[in-house]
Amino acid sequence: MDSKGNSEKKKDLTCVGKSVRRVDGWPKVLGKAKYTADHSFEGMLFAAVKRADFPHARIKSIDVEGAQLPGVEAIMLEEDIPGNPRFGALNPHQPVIISDIVRYLGDGIALVAAKSEKIAREAAKRIVVSYEELPGLFDPREARKSELSIHPEGNEIVHHVLRKGEVSEGFAAADVVLERDYQTQFQEHAYLEPEAAVAVPQPDGGITVYGSMQHPFSTRRVVARVLGLPLAKVRVIQGELGGGFGGKDESSSIVCARAALLALKTGKPVKLVNTREESFVESYKRHPYYLHYKVGAKKDGTLTAMEIEIVADGGAYASMSTFVTWRSVVQATGPYTVPNVKTDVYAYHTNNTYTGAFRGFGSPQIVYASESLMDELAAELKISPAEIRKKNFYQQGGETATGQTLKHVVSLEPALDAVLAELNKKPLEQNANPVFSRGRGFACSYRGVALGAEGVDATGAVVNLLEDGSAIVSTGVAENGQGLRTVFSQIVSEELGIPLEKIVFLDCDTSSIADGGPSVASRCTIMGGNAVRHACLQLKERLNLSEQPDLQKAIKATLNAGKSLYAFGWHNAPKVSWDEHTGQGDAYFTYVYACQGVEVEVNNQTGETKVLRAVAAHDVGMALNPQQVELQIYGGVTMGAGYGLTEEVILEKGVTKNPNFNGYHIPDSRMIGEIVPIIIENPDAAGPFGAKTIGEPTCELLAPAIANAILQATGARVRTIPATPARVLHAMQKEGAPA
Ligand code: MOS
């Protein structure tokens, strides 16, 4: 599958493109890596939070008297906050703690610091809050119509539009028009390590915060704002991260800000660690979507029009809803050429847990719906699911729904062919036991790389080459467990010709490197990798490596000439554009393409579905470390299986009914058999060594592939995920009618 140029180029590489071992693997395997909760300081206090008792209520009074237990050193309410008590990247209306109106059950009302965690928690429990209960809104479709307003600015968070051509003409020209509704759920990130922070006051009145967060710079912004300190006096150091998956942004900033408030107030280090239940209730989830699709096609499968309306549940606070739903509006048609498109994506506030970034970021929902729809349309037209897709796939030189011309290699067809070839190596064999039915299905997607027209997309890296030929590397994007330290070290090794063992990668510390933007949007390899490369290229020039191939001699000569071997590289993403009134523009500077296929087995009596085999083909531009790409695929496919089959945070009138892993089921090896990763490489001019993206595309495809496979196995179409046993049985009873 390698393009020819790439295989030739790859031959010359010594470290990049190789499956080298993780540079940070040993400390983790040996239990020596320090996660946030492992940090301890002399005289450290422990914090606890008193949270809301109702999902929507006006606070009448807060009585802390009963909480003044021996060992309690501070109790803080909103009025004690020295800076601005509200934060938010787009709408700064989210409270760190609140004293007037609670809007969901995760809202904090009071903070306690005490000599032990036990005392802190007991004290928090004894804080008595009296409320006037307010009527709540728990369905975004209700919130859309309701007279009740959760925030003064109204319930609508955002409305994105996309207009291309004229849908009425497209539908008039169609031979078949199909309308379908799909629904998706709240999904929990389920990182192993719940949110944690340790805040340490500094002699100069500033604060250092060790925290479990994805984006140390966003956290710094929130902590400084809440404490009323200049950014420079807030130092945020990322601990080893026990998973994030998009979940450790606001959820982590709030925990860090609370610990910092108590530390500043008491003058002592303060540790705050959420329990699993607190994490479930407080941290944001993946947005549930209500999706209505109308599609028109010619008899031969050619698409003529799509009209899409999506309503997302934003929950209590705005968080990233505007950006998450923006990715949805860009990609909602799927990777298909449609001449006439009308898409509206709305997000509304409810009194549910708020929703935000989650691996995939507004794509798993629309990929589930649009890829289910393609199979439904193919069935209606009596053509194969592969044929209808191939007929309409985006092509190199073709135009997307947003009017962008795709100038790079568009590898949808190779990805689909690779998956079908692997899946169909063996014919589909039914289980001899008639209780079980097996079926196969697949789904395809395209995905904008990095932040796109969301905003500024730039990042930096420092490569500090030392006199003995070892190097210290740090970057403005942070290791989230995805393997960034390893891949960036490989780039340094490749460029400077030094072995990996001589490279030390620093933890992200906001006081020692420029703000490199968040570690999101699968942007780290492509953005940070380029920045690392720029730093190395500067060094190579100073070392005059083209004339002096002996690195040690070159280092000596450069230092003797009084030049530094400390280089800062900066990378600014290629230009993108967006017209918010028409939904037209070059939304992302490049895209990735993928296909995942699956064979499932459904128990016809219980409705339980297992994934026997999954095949995932992803074009990553170039695999800088093939094994790490495969690991991303294993993880993402598994996460996608959970999204499709078992994972759902159940909220009843704002109350989380399953706030732990005994009631919230992430998939395990009993549910998933073999996973076969297929790496496709078409080097992209925008990426370091041609590399693009892999983190998020891996988890957006399995749910629709499973839904399509369940249909083949049982004849029943499940239009609500997760496809739980009850939903599968229900759909089977209705024989293909909507679940
Ligand atoms: Mo991500 S969901 O872009 O952290």
XYZ file of C-alpha atoms and ligand atoms in Angstrom:
743
model
C 0.000 0.000 0.000
C 3.019 2.258 0.403
C 3.273 4.839 -2.271
C 6.490 4.226 -4.150
C 8.266 7.393 -3.131
C 7.651 6.634 0.499
C 9.113 3.134 0.498
C 12.223 4.514 -1.127
C 12.446 7.345 1.360
C 11.789 5.026 4.282
C 14.799 2.911 3.411
C 17.124 5.801 4.239
C 15.674 6.414 7.674
C 17.424 5.053 10.751
C 14.922 5.647 13.550
C 11.750 7.211 12.176
C 9.415 4.605 10.732
C 10.692 1.918 13.099
C 8.743 0.300 15.918
C 11.150 1.387 18.635
C 10.168 0.697 22.212
C 8.390 3.436 24.160
C 10.989 5.722 25.720
C 8.774 6.089 28.805
C 7.780 2.445 29.022
C 10.051 1.132 31.763
C 9.065 3.528 34.572
C 5.409 2.690 33.924
C 5.946 -1.052 33.780
C 8.073 -0.961 36.942
C 5.589 1.201 38.851
C 8.091 4.032 39.181
C 6.261 6.604 37.057
C 4.749 9.350 39.201
C 1.072 9.997 38.670
C -0.410 13.112 40.247
C -1.763 11.390 43.342
C 1.731 9.978 43.963
C 3.026 13.468 44.752
C 3.335 14.237 48.435
C 4.672 17.265 50.298
C 5.435 17.990 53.924
C 2.480 19.398 55.800
C 0.167 18.595 52.914
C -3.576 18.944 53.456
C -6.338 16.986 51.761
C -9.348 18.492 50.089
C -12.950 17.503 49.557
C -15.840 19.130 47.723
C -19.434 19.598 48.801
C -21.531 19.134 45.647
C -25.072 19.994 44.689
C -28.019 17.957 45.979
C -30.360 18.855 43.121
C -29.703 19.204 39.399
C -31.380 22.606 39.211
C -31.985 24.727 42.293
C -31.510 28.134 43.820
C -29.245 28.068 46.848
C -30.909 29.804 49.797
C -28.259 29.286 52.442
C -25.039 27.414 53.089
C -24.358 26.406 56.686
C -20.765 25.334 57.338
C -20.903 25.356 61.123
C -21.282 21.600 61.541
C -18.276 21.109 59.300
C -15.781 22.808 61.625
C -14.303 19.515 62.788
C -10.905 19.205 64.474
C -8.346 18.979 61.675
C -10.314 21.161 59.278
C -8.079 24.052 58.193
C -10.197 25.871 55.633
C -13.687 25.960 54.234
C -14.201 28.091 51.146
C -17.306 29.376 49.424
C -17.635 31.301 46.180
C -17.301 34.637 47.993
C -13.822 33.598 49.190
C -12.453 33.295 45.673
C -9.856 36.045 45.125
C -10.100 36.091 41.327
C -12.871 35.386 38.840
C -14.933 32.408 40.026
C -16.144 31.605 36.507
C -14.227 30.136 33.603
C -14.778 28.618 30.171
C -12.885 28.661 26.884
C -15.785 30.014 24.839
C -18.360 31.115 27.362
C -16.800 31.854 30.742
C -19.901 30.908 32.720
C -18.799 27.713 34.453
C -18.343 28.070 38.215
C -15.411 26.667 40.150
C -17.825 26.661 43.062
C -21.229 28.272 43.075
C -23.376 30.108 45.617
C -26.540 31.091 43.755
C -27.892 28.559 41.242
C -26.787 24.964 40.741
C -27.286 23.655 37.203
C -26.254 20.015 37.502
C -25.403 17.554 40.228
C -21.673 17.903 39.649
C -21.632 21.577 40.649
C -19.407 22.291 43.641
C -20.697 24.483 46.450
C -17.942 24.443 49.074
C -14.314 23.386 49.384
C -12.764 21.888 52.487
C -9.100 21.378 53.362
C -8.198 19.196 56.338
C -5.363 17.197 57.836
C -6.691 13.958 56.355
C -8.896 12.984 53.466
C -11.293 11.310 55.863
C -11.806 14.480 57.894
C -12.144 16.564 54.735
C -14.820 14.277 53.323
C -16.685 14.067 56.632
C -16.648 17.857 56.940
C -17.919 18.281 53.372
C -20.757 15.899 54.182
C -21.758 18.058 57.168
C -22.163 21.233 55.149
C -25.872 21.919 55.012
C -27.283 23.670 51.978
C -30.895 24.707 51.698
C -32.387 25.131 48.268
C -35.402 26.219 46.375
C -35.757 23.505 43.754
C -36.199 24.703 40.175
C -37.819 22.787 37.342
C -35.163 21.100 35.254
C -34.638 20.401 31.568
C -33.168 17.008 30.775
C -33.694 16.623 27.047
C -32.116 19.040 24.559
C -35.161 18.737 22.286
C -37.275 20.020 25.172
C -34.701 22.692 25.999
C -34.999 23.868 22.410
C -38.687 24.675 22.805
C -38.885 25.466 26.486
C -39.757 28.811 28.042
C -37.478 27.846 30.911
C -33.960 29.142 30.561
C -31.047 27.433 32.289
C -28.688 30.361 31.710
C -29.533 34.063 31.326
C -28.184 33.869 27.764
C -30.723 31.149 26.893
C -30.557 27.433 26.228
C -29.064 27.487 22.756
C -25.297 27.083 22.881
C -24.694 27.114 19.169
C -26.291 26.607 15.771
C -23.939 25.661 12.938
C -25.138 25.713 9.341
C -23.818 24.299 6.114
C -25.440 25.222 2.801
C -24.327 23.835 -0.521
C -26.422 23.817 -3.677
C -30.197 23.553 -3.350
C -31.504 20.480 -1.523
C -35.055 20.774 -2.901
C -33.673 20.402 -6.413
C -31.495 17.511 -5.295
C -34.437 15.649 -3.802
C -36.552 16.365 -6.886
C -33.856 14.773 -9.027
C -33.646 11.670 -6.804
C -35.198 8.285 -7.568
C -35.244 7.358 -3.902
C -35.525 9.556 -0.828
C -34.939 8.045 2.592
C -35.441 9.600 6.037
C -34.007 8.106 9.192
C -33.522 9.042 12.836
C -30.578 7.931 14.939
C -29.672 8.509 18.540
C -26.453 8.351 20.536
C -25.642 8.320 24.234
C -23.596 9.913 26.995
C -20.220 8.196 26.994
C -17.730 8.318 29.858
C -14.017 8.612 29.059
C -13.261 5.932 31.639
C -9.641 6.917 32.119
C -8.094 4.667 34.759
C -6.833 7.628 36.783
C -9.557 9.944 38.111
C -8.901 13.698 38.176
C -6.252 14.738 40.680
C -4.242 17.794 41.664
C -1.595 18.758 44.187
C -1.146 22.504 44.628
C 1.944 23.896 46.355
C 2.119 27.577 47.393
C 5.366 29.310 46.466
C 7.367 31.837 48.493
C 6.693 34.595 45.938
C 2.931 34.311 46.351
C 2.588 32.166 43.264
C 1.515 28.571 43.011
C 2.784 25.353 41.480
C 0.176 22.782 40.516
C 0.922 19.155 39.711
C -2.103 17.789 37.943
C -3.600 15.064 35.855
C -4.552 17.065 32.804
C -4.255 16.930 29.053
C -3.590 20.605 28.499
C -1.320 22.195 31.080
C -1.697 25.614 29.414
C -5.503 25.613 29.549
C -5.235 24.626 33.194
C -2.811 27.480 33.842
C -5.272 29.907 32.278
C -8.100 28.734 34.546
C -6.024 28.600 37.747
C -4.551 32.079 37.185
C -7.981 33.526 36.448
C -9.552 31.999 39.544
C -6.689 32.982 41.848
C -6.381 36.442 40.320
C -2.677 35.869 39.607
C -0.625 36.709 36.544
C -0.054 33.657 34.325
C 3.655 33.818 35.102
C 3.009 33.136 38.791
C 1.123 29.949 38.072
C 3.281 26.991 37.190
C 1.482 23.879 36.022
C 3.388 20.616 35.803
C 1.713 17.679 34.179
C 1.977 14.444 36.120
C 2.211 11.135 34.316
C -1.242 10.803 32.788
C -3.398 7.775 33.508
C -5.551 8.340 30.453
C -7.442 11.338 29.153
C -9.174 10.586 25.845
C -10.311 14.193 25.606
C -11.773 14.153 29.125
C -9.091 15.955 31.047
C -9.660 19.552 30.057
C -12.286 21.474 32.077
C -12.722 18.459 34.382
C -9.076 18.732 35.339
C -8.795 22.509 35.352
C -11.569 22.731 37.907
C -9.879 20.220 40.218
C -6.554 22.057 39.888
C -8.212 25.421 40.555
C -9.936 24.102 43.681
C -6.726 22.643 45.093
C -4.920 25.898 44.275
C -7.573 28.012 46.030
C -7.212 26.003 49.225
C -3.413 25.986 49.014
C -3.254 29.744 48.641
C -5.731 30.231 51.470
C -3.970 27.876 53.936
C -0.412 28.491 52.786
C 0.067 24.706 52.661
C 0.244 22.113 49.897
C -3.198 20.660 49.147
C -4.091 17.412 47.417
C -7.491 16.863 45.779
C -8.350 13.529 44.182
C -11.791 12.687 42.835
C -13.273 9.293 43.636
C -14.546 7.310 40.667
C -18.129 8.259 41.532
C -17.240 11.941 41.786
C -15.465 11.688 38.462
C -18.501 10.121 36.812
C -20.870 12.746 38.172
C -18.681 15.817 37.774
C -16.617 15.338 34.611
C -18.057 16.061 31.186
C -19.164 13.294 28.822
C -19.457 12.685 25.114
C -22.503 14.560 23.724
C -25.655 12.556 23.096
C -26.922 13.418 19.604
C -30.387 13.217 18.085
C -29.810 12.956 14.353
C -32.302 13.265 11.520
C -30.997 12.391 8.057
C -32.805 12.759 4.752
C -30.957 11.494 1.703
C -31.761 11.400 -1.992
C -30.146 9.143 -4.607
C -30.425 8.023 -8.183
C -31.209 4.365 -8.949
C -27.526 3.699 -9.567
C -26.652 4.992 -6.103
C -25.435 8.464 -7.038
C -26.257 10.811 -4.169
C -28.236 13.910 -5.108
C -28.964 15.601 -1.770
C -28.653 15.350 1.978
C -30.569 17.279 4.592
C -29.371 16.794 8.144
C -30.595 18.128 11.457
C -28.740 17.330 14.646
C -29.584 18.282 18.209
C -26.847 17.791 20.786
C -27.171 17.727 24.560
C -24.636 20.255 25.852
C -25.578 19.783 29.498
C -25.141 22.450 32.129
C -22.172 24.392 30.717
C -20.903 25.410 27.294
C -17.456 23.821 27.566
C -16.328 22.719 24.071
C -19.830 22.203 22.623
C -19.342 24.853 19.951
C -16.161 23.202 18.640
C -17.367 19.620 19.012
C -20.499 20.338 16.995
C -18.483 22.314 14.448
C -16.537 19.194 13.526
C -19.911 17.487 13.142
C -21.253 20.076 10.726
C -18.123 19.815 8.579
C -18.137 16.019 8.387
C -21.848 15.148 8.711
C -22.361 13.858 5.151
C -19.576 11.331 5.527
C -16.839 11.086 2.887
C -19.239 11.370 -0.023
C -19.692 13.813 -2.842
C -23.129 15.323 -2.427
C -24.000 18.242 -4.715
C -26.772 19.599 -2.481
C -26.378 19.705 1.276
C -28.260 21.448 4.049
C -27.005 20.736 7.532
C -28.027 22.286 10.840
C -26.326 21.304 14.069
C -27.635 22.678 17.351
C -26.464 22.277 20.922
C -28.676 23.143 23.882
C -28.184 23.391 27.599
C -29.897 20.918 29.888
C -29.493 20.138 33.574
C -27.606 16.987 32.682
C -23.894 16.512 33.187
C -22.168 18.853 30.776
C -20.599 17.444 27.641
C -17.365 18.236 25.877
C -14.268 16.859 24.228
C -14.044 13.103 23.845
C -11.748 11.206 21.457
C -13.438 11.680 18.101
C -14.814 15.096 19.052
C -18.201 15.243 17.318
C -17.411 12.605 14.720
C -18.371 9.250 16.314
C -21.993 10.418 16.468
C -22.245 11.508 12.851
C -20.183 8.613 11.525
C -22.530 6.222 13.318
C -25.576 7.864 11.730
C -24.247 8.516 8.227
C -22.636 5.071 7.875
C -25.802 3.329 9.101
C -27.698 5.453 6.593
C -25.450 4.438 3.682
C -26.208 0.772 4.352
C -29.925 1.504 4.652
C -29.854 3.389 1.362
C -27.889 0.620 -0.359
C -30.511 -1.916 0.776
C -33.292 0.313 -0.523
C -31.539 0.599 -3.899
C -30.608 -3.096 -3.888
C -26.949 -2.422 -4.437
C -24.105 -3.465 -2.165
C -22.840 -1.304 0.700
C -19.415 -1.237 -0.958
C -20.804 -0.208 -4.320
C -22.835 2.729 -3.043
C -19.813 4.035 -1.177
C -17.417 3.652 -4.079
C -19.879 5.400 -6.339
C -19.844 8.483 -4.102
C -16.471 8.545 -2.325
C -14.546 11.792 -2.206
C -11.712 11.786 -4.723
C -8.420 13.591 -4.987
C -9.193 16.856 -6.766
C -12.841 16.576 -5.765
C -14.853 18.861 -3.528
C -16.151 18.311 0.010
C -19.488 19.413 1.421
C -17.798 22.596 2.616
C -16.524 23.378 -0.877
C -12.925 22.406 -0.152
C -10.870 20.875 -2.953
C -8.941 17.838 -1.718
C -5.422 18.166 -3.055
C -3.779 15.248 -1.254
C -4.176 11.493 -1.850
C -7.720 10.406 -0.914
C -7.395 6.770 0.092
C -10.989 5.783 0.831
C -11.198 3.084 -1.798
C -7.879 1.402 -0.876
C -8.940 1.451 2.786
C -12.296 -0.156 1.983
C -10.734 -2.733 -0.330
C -8.098 -3.629 2.268
C -10.707 -4.199 4.953
C -12.997 -6.268 2.726
C -10.080 -8.362 1.459
C -8.988 -9.137 5.014
C -12.501 -9.711 6.315
C -13.476 -11.946 3.405
C -10.344 -14.079 3.482
C -12.641 -16.571 5.141
C -16.282 -16.956 4.103
C -18.836 -16.060 6.767
C -19.550 -19.271 8.654
C -22.530 -19.522 10.948
C -22.193 -20.973 14.431
C -23.514 -24.571 14.481
C -25.663 -23.523 17.425
C -28.744 -21.804 15.931
C -29.067 -19.546 18.973
C -26.242 -17.473 17.468
C -26.283 -15.508 14.222
C -23.213 -13.984 12.647
C -22.939 -11.056 10.316
C -20.450 -8.619 8.861
C -20.476 -4.903 8.372
C -18.145 -2.007 7.805
C -17.982 1.762 7.865
C -15.835 4.455 6.252
C -14.838 7.920 7.349
C -12.777 10.958 6.598
C -11.523 13.265 9.283
C -10.081 16.756 9.397
C -6.616 16.779 10.940
C -5.790 19.031 13.904
C -7.824 22.073 15.013
C -8.785 23.337 11.574
C -10.790 26.540 11.471
C -11.601 26.228 15.200
C -8.801 28.683 15.800
C -5.068 29.324 15.962
C -3.119 26.110 15.524
C 0.575 26.462 16.345
C 3.041 24.837 18.683
C 6.678 24.790 19.757
C 9.524 22.530 20.803
C 12.904 22.911 22.455
C 15.843 20.713 21.554
C 18.775 21.348 23.866
C 21.821 19.548 22.474
C 24.546 19.066 25.072
C 28.318 18.935 24.708
C 28.496 15.144 24.958
C 25.967 14.602 22.196
C 23.009 13.908 24.466
C 19.895 16.045 24.213
C 17.039 17.332 26.331
C 13.738 17.736 24.531
C 10.546 19.430 25.590
C 7.425 20.399 23.687
C 4.402 22.634 24.064
C 2.087 19.687 23.502
C 1.930 17.195 26.332
C 2.246 13.432 26.579
C -1.219 12.057 27.188
C -0.197 8.433 27.064
C -0.397 8.335 23.280
C 3.357 7.984 22.806
C 4.375 11.512 21.878
C 7.653 11.392 23.831
C 8.701 8.350 21.862
C 7.767 9.671 18.437
C 9.350 13.092 19.052
C 12.510 11.426 20.383
C 12.616 9.377 17.180
C 12.481 12.561 15.135
C 15.369 14.077 17.119
C 17.363 10.877 16.801
C 16.729 10.790 13.066
C 17.572 14.421 12.402
C 20.659 14.744 14.603
C 21.951 11.200 14.370
C 22.004 10.575 18.096
C 20.761 7.360 19.728
C 17.444 7.306 21.609
C 19.229 6.406 24.862
C 20.890 9.828 24.826
C 17.606 11.742 24.601
C 15.755 12.859 27.708
C 12.190 14.055 27.347
C 10.953 16.552 29.924
C 7.476 16.585 31.447
C 5.347 19.453 30.271
C 5.948 22.413 32.589
C 4.145 25.617 31.649
C 6.956 27.757 33.044
C 9.622 26.254 30.836
C 8.143 26.274 27.351
C 5.857 28.383 25.176
C 2.134 27.664 25.186
C 1.807 25.089 22.449
C -1.939 24.820 22.498
C -3.854 21.820 23.716
C -2.966 18.155 23.214
C -6.155 17.490 21.310
C -7.577 16.884 17.873
C -4.945 14.235 17.122
C -2.689 17.216 16.414
C 0.396 16.319 18.448
C 2.341 14.225 15.949
C 1.709 16.490 12.999
C 2.026 19.833 14.817
C 4.555 19.003 17.554
C 6.500 16.719 15.231
C 6.956 19.584 12.799
C 8.061 21.902 15.635
C 10.636 19.340 16.812
C 11.851 19.060 13.252
C 12.188 22.827 12.895
C 14.319 22.936 16.070
C 16.530 20.129 14.751
C 16.933 21.837 11.382
C 18.184 24.987 13.127
C 20.710 22.907 15.048
C 21.843 21.136 11.910
C 22.495 24.467 10.309
C 24.459 25.758 13.295
C 26.385 22.491 13.452
C 27.054 22.791 9.756
C 26.271 19.082 9.509
C 26.277 19.113 5.742
C 30.027 19.858 5.798
C 31.006 18.209 9.075
C 29.404 14.740 9.370
C 31.139 13.899 12.665
C 28.632 15.072 15.234
C 31.072 15.278 18.167
C 33.489 17.417 16.167
C 30.638 19.566 14.934
C 29.356 20.111 18.475
C 32.808 21.115 19.682
C 33.361 23.512 16.791
C 29.959 25.124 17.232
C 30.375 25.612 20.979
C 33.917 26.910 20.494
C 32.551 29.475 18.068
C 30.361 30.769 20.920
C 27.119 29.551 19.391
C 24.339 27.887 21.356
C 23.040 24.412 20.739
C 19.705 25.267 22.288
C 17.016 25.556 19.651
C 13.374 26.485 19.748
C 11.255 25.374 16.830
C 7.806 26.715 16.090
C 5.213 25.373 13.707
C 2.171 27.241 12.470
C -0.452 25.196 10.661
C -1.197 25.849 6.977
C -4.037 28.282 6.328
C -7.665 27.245 6.710
C -10.909 29.184 6.282
C -14.556 29.116 7.308
C -17.644 31.136 6.555
C -20.020 30.584 9.445
C -23.032 31.841 7.494
C -22.708 29.320 4.674
C -20.621 26.556 6.226
C -18.224 26.807 3.320
C -14.445 26.946 3.444
C -11.213 24.986 3.685
C -12.108 23.613 7.100
C -8.914 21.630 7.761
C -5.506 21.749 6.092
C -5.558 18.010 5.441
C -7.658 14.919 6.108
C -7.232 11.256 6.980
C -9.254 8.332 5.640
C -10.212 5.034 7.169
C -12.391 1.961 7.012
C -13.213 -0.516 9.750
C -15.003 -3.818 9.281
C -16.303 -6.284 11.766
C -17.764 -9.743 12.182
C -20.236 -10.047 15.026
C -22.152 -12.833 16.675
C -25.570 -12.075 18.111
C -27.286 -14.281 20.650
C -30.853 -14.375 19.299
C -32.300 -15.192 22.700
C -30.549 -12.554 24.787
C -29.629 -9.988 22.143
C -26.058 -9.983 23.374
C -23.544 -9.132 20.654
C -19.884 -10.048 20.508
C -17.217 -8.811 18.145
C -15.513 -11.890 16.751
C -13.123 -10.003 14.535
C -12.402 -6.400 13.658
C -10.288 -5.107 10.788
C -9.163 -1.480 10.779
C -7.429 0.208 7.853
C -6.155 3.736 8.476
C -4.218 6.077 6.251
C -1.814 7.801 8.627
C 0.242 9.583 5.989
C 3.331 7.848 7.307
C 3.711 5.653 10.386
C 6.562 7.190 12.373
C 6.300 4.202 14.708
C 4.149 1.428 13.225
C 3.711 -0.420 16.505
C 2.382 2.708 18.200
C -0.041 3.185 15.326
C -1.235 -0.381 15.863
C -1.639 0.252 19.577
C -3.773 3.295 18.829
C -5.882 1.109 16.564
C -6.326 -1.626 19.211
C -7.374 0.963 21.774
C -9.606 2.935 19.456
C -11.360 -0.110 18.042
C -12.050 -1.322 21.577
C -13.360 2.081 22.584
C -15.521 2.095 19.455
C -16.881 -1.330 20.379
C -17.833 0.017 23.802
C -19.535 2.980 22.160
C -21.434 0.669 19.846
C -22.408 -2.047 22.300
C -22.162 -1.409 26.038
C -21.174 2.055 27.194
C -23.858 4.468 28.324
C -24.020 6.843 31.250
C -27.635 6.583 32.334
C -29.014 9.925 33.474
C -32.526 10.084 34.899
C -33.666 13.632 35.534
C -30.041 14.683 35.860
C -29.105 11.851 38.222
C -26.298 9.525 37.134
C -27.616 6.014 37.744
C -24.423 4.107 37.021
C -21.521 6.141 38.391
C -18.969 3.326 38.501
C -17.636 0.427 36.476
C -20.016 -2.071 38.043
C -22.850 -0.381 36.184
C -20.963 1.205 33.301
C -19.462 -1.456 31.089
C -16.312 -0.829 29.126
C -15.501 -3.712 26.806
C -13.049 -6.412 27.783
C -11.421 -9.317 25.986
C -14.533 -11.490 26.367
C -16.419 -9.131 24.093
C -13.803 -8.601 21.404
C -11.849 -11.245 19.555
C -9.104 -10.502 17.081
C -8.297 -6.957 15.946
C -6.375 -6.668 12.677
C -4.734 -3.284 12.049
C -3.843 -2.254 8.501
C -1.614 0.771 8.051
C -1.913 2.717 4.808
C 0.754 5.268 3.989
C 0.421 8.205 1.646
C 2.893 10.792 2.923
C 1.341 14.226 3.280
C 3.306 17.364 2.557
C 1.911 18.955 5.729
C 3.304 16.337 8.107
C 6.743 15.532 9.558
C 8.130 12.797 7.275
C 4.625 12.761 5.782
C 2.872 11.737 9.017
C -0.702 12.811 9.740
C -3.015 11.505 12.452
C -4.177 8.311 14.156
C -5.507 8.890 17.712
C -9.122 9.798 17.104
C -10.096 8.245 13.754
C -9.615 4.823 15.313
C -12.661 5.112 17.588
C -15.270 6.621 15.259
C -16.000 3.652 13.004
C -16.719 0.499 14.921
C -20.197 1.448 16.201
C -21.712 1.795 12.703
C -19.747 -1.227 11.469
C -21.312 -3.206 14.333
C -24.805 -1.850 13.629
C -24.426 -2.842 9.978
C -23.169 -6.285 10.987
C -26.046 -6.794 13.440
C -28.417 -6.108 10.572
C -26.761 -8.763 8.447
C -26.827 -11.219 11.347
C -30.406 -10.660 12.490
C -32.256 -8.582 9.926
C -32.752 -5.926 12.579
C -31.537 -2.338 12.353
C -30.569 -0.734 15.665
C -30.827 3.039 15.346
C -29.893 3.895 18.908
C -26.526 3.128 20.439
C -25.256 1.418 22.407
C -26.797 -1.696 20.820
C -27.524 -3.264 24.185
C -29.102 -6.720 24.348
C -32.495 -5.088 25.048
C -32.237 -2.777 22.033
C -31.120 -5.599 19.739
C -33.976 -7.849 20.905
C -36.446 -5.014 20.538
C -35.254 -4.332 17.000
C -35.418 -8.022 16.177
C -38.988 -8.220 17.443
C -39.878 -5.323 15.202
C -38.045 -7.071 12.378
C -35.997 -4.212 11.202
C -38.224 -1.401 12.381
C -36.545 1.425 14.299
C -35.264 0.350 17.721
Mo -9.594 15.687 22.015
S -11.405 14.893 22.078
O -9.602 16.612 20.663
O -8.896 15.906 23.496
